[in-house]
Tab-separated table of C-alpha atoms in Angstrom:
chain	number	residue	atom	x	y	z
V	176	MET	CA	5.488	6.639	-3.813
V	177	SER	CA	2.147	5.187	-2.750
V	178	GLU	CA	-0.967	5.323	-4.908
V	179	SER	CA	-2.553	7.780	-2.483
V	180	GLN	CA	0.468	10.086	-2.701
V	181	GLU	CA	0.303	9.924	-6.498
V	182	LYS	CA	-3.328	11.031	-6.411
V	183	ILE	CA	-2.542	13.902	-4.046
V	184	ILE	CA	0.348	15.059	-6.254
V	185	GLU	CA	-1.884	14.827	-9.335
V	186	ILE	CA	-4.594	16.914	-7.637
V	187	LEU	CA	-1.980	19.523	-6.735
V	188	ARG	CA	-0.721	19.529	-10.340
V	189	ILE	CA	-4.215	20.092	-11.673
V	190	ILE	CA	-4.929	22.949	-9.274
V	191	ASN	CA	-1.567	24.474	-10.177
V	192	GLU	CA	-2.384	24.407	-13.915
V	193	TYR	CA	-5.283	26.832	-13.495
V	194	ASP	CA	-4.966	30.581	-12.978
V	195	LYS	CA	-8.142	30.622	-10.904
V	196	PRO	CA	-9.581	28.553	-8.051
V	197	VAL	CA	-10.515	25.018	-9.098
V	198	GLY	CA	-13.441	22.951	-7.875
V	199	ALA	CA	-13.900	19.219	-7.426
V	200	ARG	CA	-15.792	18.813	-10.721
V	201	VAL	CA	-12.890	20.191	-12.774
V	202	VAL	CA	-10.340	18.152	-10.811
V	203	SER	CA	-12.437	15.000	-11.238
V	204	LYS	CA	-12.670	15.447	-15.023
V	205	GLU	CA	-8.933	16.108	-15.284
V	206	LEU	CA	-8.112	13.047	-13.177
V	207	ILE	CA	-10.309	10.853	-15.370
V	208	ASN	CA	-8.403	12.162	-18.417
V	209	ARG	CA	-5.171	11.146	-16.665
V	210	GLY	CA	-6.331	7.620	-15.841
V	211	TYR	CA	-7.586	8.063	-12.284
V	212	ASP	CA	-11.197	7.159	-11.566
V	213	LEU	CA	-12.212	9.273	-8.578
V	214	GLY	CA	-15.634	10.765	-7.995
V	215	GLU	CA	-16.273	14.358	-6.974
V	216	ARG	CA	-17.070	13.353	-3.410
V	217	THR	CA	-13.708	11.624	-3.056
V	218	ILE	CA	-11.994	14.634	-4.634
V	219	ARG	CA	-13.683	16.966	-2.138
V	220	TYR	CA	-12.437	14.714	0.680
V	221	HIS	CA	-8.853	14.828	-0.642
V	222	MET	CA	-9.087	18.584	-1.155
V	223	GLN	CA	-10.259	19.067	2.430
V	224	ILE	CA	-7.213	17.123	3.616
V	225	LEU	CA	-5.009	19.312	1.407
V	226	ASP	CA	-6.592	22.383	3.062
V	227	GLU	CA	-5.918	20.958	6.528
V	228	LYS	CA	-2.290	20.265	5.621
V	229	GLY	CA	-1.905	23.825	4.316
V	230	PHE	CA	-1.270	22.815	0.690
V	231	THR	CA	-4.430	24.480	-0.632
V	232	LYS	CA	-6.890	27.074	0.542
V	233	LYS	CA	-10.585	27.371	-0.179
V	234	VAL	CA	-11.613	30.488	-2.062
V	235	GLY	CA	-15.302	30.966	-1.310
V	236	TYR	CA	-17.465	28.700	-3.437
V	237	SER	CA	-15.098	28.970	-6.424
V	238	GLY	CA	-12.827	26.127	-5.400
V	239	ARG	CA	-9.270	25.918	-4.184
V	240	GLU	CA	-5.898	27.315	-5.052
V	241	LEU	CA	-2.412	26.313	-4.012
V	242	THR	CA	-0.704	28.002	-1.108
V	243	ASN	CA	3.014	28.776	-1.263
V	244	TYR	CA	3.555	25.695	0.874
V	245	GLY	CA	1.491	23.643	-1.591
V	246	LYS	CA	3.600	24.912	-4.479
V	247	LEU	CA	6.730	23.854	-2.596
V	248	GLN	CA	5.292	20.384	-1.948
V	249	LEU	CA	4.329	20.077	-5.602
V	250	LYS	CA	7.871	20.983	-6.592
V	251	ASN	CA	9.198	18.317	-4.196
V	252	GLY	CA	6.738	15.799	-5.629
V	253	LEU	CA	7.983	16.541	-9.128
V	254	ILE	CA	11.525	16.012	-7.924
V	255	TYR	CA	10.505	12.583	-6.569
V	256	ASP	CA	8.918	11.786	-9.943
V	257	HIS	CA	12.132	12.775	-11.703
V	258	VAL	CA	14.272	10.690	-9.355
V	259	ASP	CA	11.925	7.740	-9.842
V	260	PHE	CA	12.209	8.136	-13.635
V	261	VAL	CA	16.017	8.216	-13.472
V	262	PHE	CA	16.041	5.168	-11.192
V	263	SER	CA	13.760	3.220	-13.544
V	264	LYS	CA	16.023	4.071	-16.515
V	265	PHE	CA	19.042	2.926	-14.505
V	266	GLU	CA	17.259	-0.286	-13.571
V	267	GLU	CA	16.362	-0.872	-17.228
V	268	MET	CA	20.017	-0.473	-18.196
V	269	ILE	CA	21.018	-3.026	-15.556
V	270	TYR	CA	18.704	-5.607	-17.088
V	271	GLN	CA	20.064	-4.891	-20.556
V	272	THR	CA	23.552	-6.064	-19.672
V	273	ASP	CA	25.041	-9.518	-19.489
V	274	PHE	CA	27.580	-9.132	-16.718
V	275	ASP	CA	29.326	-12.019	-14.978
V	276	TYR	CA	30.636	-10.730	-11.681
V	277	LYS	CA	33.070	-13.662	-11.362
V	278	THR	CA	34.883	-12.943	-14.626
V	279	LYS	CA	34.124	-9.215	-14.459
V	280	LYS	CA	33.091	-9.300	-18.104
V	281	GLY	CA	29.861	-8.554	-19.837
V	282	ILE	CA	28.199	-6.991	-22.828
V	283	TRP	CA	25.475	-4.449	-23.430
V	284	LEU	CA	22.515	-6.292	-24.960
């Protein structure tokens, strides 16, 4: 998953965590708490793209909320995160073995 996709997924997660429309200021503060350094202007740009893609919708001047399509995409994004986690654990296990493919023997380190 690219860095841009990670940011988009994180913005969707943040919007999803609130029971009311969320603005760029709230999203920006939450992203900073999660290790992303994006300004409000950049957040507004990303949120506009999310609106255009149908993931979010603007609710007056209050901010944005997820659409049903956005909730589905968020769910898919979480599935990708889970698959990536499982893959990284599998990869870690591979590196913790001492397997010789010629003798077909090895040990778990």
